[in-house]
Coordinates of C-alpha atoms in Angstrom, one line a residue:
M1 CA 0.0 0.0 0.0
P2 CA 1.6 3.3 -1.0
D3 CA 2.2 5.5 2.0
G4 CA 0.6 8.5 0.3
L5 CA -2.8 6.7 0.3
R6 CA -2.8 5.9 4.0
P7 CA -4.1 9.3 5.2
A8 CA -7.1 9.1 2.8
I9 CA -7.8 5.5 3.9
R10 CA -7.7 6.6 7.6
V11 CA -10.3 9.2 6.8
L12 CA -12.4 6.6 5.0
F13 CA -11.9 4.2 8.0
A14 CA -13.1 6.9 10.5
V15 CA -16.1 7.8 8.3
T16 CA -17.0 4.1 8.0
L17 CA -16.8 3.6 11.8
V18 CA -19.2 6.5 12.3
L19 CA -21.6 5.3 9.6
V20 CA -21.6 1.7 11.1
F21 CA -22.5 3.1 14.5
V22 CA -25.3 5.3 13.2
L23 CA -26.8 2.5 11.1
S24 CA -26.5 0.2 14.2
V25 CA -28.6 2.4 16.4
L26 CA -31.3 3.4 13.9
K27 CA -34.8 2.0 14.0
V28 CA -34.9 -0.1 10.8
S29 CA -37.7 -1.8 9.1
V30 CA -36.3 -5.0 7.8
G31 CA -37.1 -6.4 4.3
P32 CA -36.9 -10.0 3.3
Q33 CA -34.4 -12.0 5.4
F34 CA -32.6 -15.3 4.9
R35 CA -31.3 -17.6 7.5
F36 CA -28.2 -16.1 9.2
G37 CA -28.4 -13.1 6.9
D38 CA -27.9 -10.8 9.9
K39 CA -24.8 -12.6 11.0
V40 CA -23.4 -12.6 7.4
G41 CA -24.0 -8.8 7.4
H42 CA -22.1 -8.4 10.7
A43 CA -19.2 -10.4 9.4
L44 CA -19.0 -8.5 6.1
V45 CA -19.1 -5.1 7.8
F46 CA -16.4 -6.0 10.2
F47 CA -14.3 -7.6 7.4
L48 CA -14.5 -4.3 5.6
L49 CA -13.6 -2.3 8.8
A50 CA -10.6 -4.7 9.4
A51 CA -9.5 -4.3 5.8
L52 CA -9.6 -0.5 6.0
A53 CA -7.7 -0.6 9.4
Q54 CA -5.0 -2.8 7.9
A55 CA -4.7 -0.7 4.8
S56 CA -4.5 2.5 6.9
H57 CA -1.4 1.5 8.8
A58 CA 1.9 -0.3 7.9
E59 CA 3.0 -1.3 11.4
R60 CA 1.8 -4.8 12.4
R61 CA 1.6 -3.9 16.1
V62 CA -0.7 -0.9 15.3
V63 CA -2.8 -3.2 13.1
A64 CA -3.0 -5.8 15.8
R65 CA -4.2 -3.2 18.3
L66 CA -6.7 -1.9 15.8
M67 CA -8.1 -5.4 15.3
L68 CA -8.6 -5.7 19.1
A69 CA -10.2 -2.2 19.1
L70 CA -12.6 -3.3 16.4
L71 CA -13.6 -6.3 18.5
A72 CA -14.2 -3.9 21.4
Y73 CA -16.1 -1.6 19.1
G74 CA -18.4 -4.4 18.1
L75 CA -19.1 -5.1 21.8
F76 CA -19.7 -1.4 22.4
I77 CA -22.3 -1.3 19.6
E78 CA -24.1 -4.4 21.1
L79 CA -24.1 -2.7 24.6
V80 CA -25.6 0.5 23.2
Q81 CA -28.2 -1.6 21.3
A82 CA -29.1 -3.3 24.6
L83 CA -30.3 0.2 25.8
L84 CA -32.5 0.8 22.8
P85 CA -36.1 -0.5 22.9
W86 CA -36.0 -1.3 19.1
R87 CA -32.7 -3.1 19.2
D88 CA -31.3 -6.2 21.1
F89 CA -28.0 -7.2 22.6
S90 CA -26.6 -10.3 20.9
L91 CA -23.4 -12.2 21.6
W92 CA -24.0 -14.0 18.3
D93 CA -23.8 -10.7 16.5
W94 CA -20.6 -9.8 18.3
G95 CA -19.2 -13.3 17.5
A96 CA -20.0 -12.6 13.8
D97 CA -18.1 -9.3 14.1
G98 CA -15.1 -11.3 15.3
V99 CA -15.5 -13.8 12.5
G100 CA -15.3 -11.0 10.0
I101 CA -12.2 -9.6 11.6
A102 CA -10.5 -13.0 11.9
L103 CA -11.3 -13.8 8.2
C104 CA -9.7 -10.5 7.1
V105 CA -6.6 -11.0 9.3
A106 CA -6.3 -14.6 7.9
L107 CA -6.6 -13.4 4.3
A108 CA -4.1 -10.6 4.9
C109 CA -1.6 -13.0 6.5
G110 CA -2.0 -15.5 3.7
L111 CA -1.5 -12.8 1.1
R112 CA 1.5 -11.3 2.9
R113 CA 3.1 -14.8 3.1
R114 CA 2.4 -15.4 -0.6
F115 CA 3.9 -12.1 -1.7
D116 CA 6.8 -12.2 0.7
A117 CA 7.7 -15.7 -0.6
S118 CA 7.4 -14.8 -4.3
P119 CA 10.7 -14.1 -6.0
R120 CA 11.5 -10.5 -6.6
A121 CA 12.8 -9.1 -9.8
A122 CA 16.5 -8.1 -9.8
P123 CA 17.1 -4.4 -9.9

């Protein structure tokens, strides 16, 4: 990831965090659902957040802390939802958040290993 893009990705990450929170506390009328659709949605959203967090920083320690912070953020959202009469607290939702984060981390580690192991062109 070019370092010049990281500030823009950090802004996008912050905006996405705010948007996810706002959408998480709104009263929503739900359309057609499929089994586990809500959990898939949680996993996808947190996969996206984890990908933005990883792209926004180069240092692995910072990224690791951000992944833990995202997991805490998911729990925070669930706790806020517990206070709202139109929302519910769900450990399953929080677990789905963690699955999305873990999948993103696993994919990033696999890609990093693949590209670090590939032969580099001679200068």
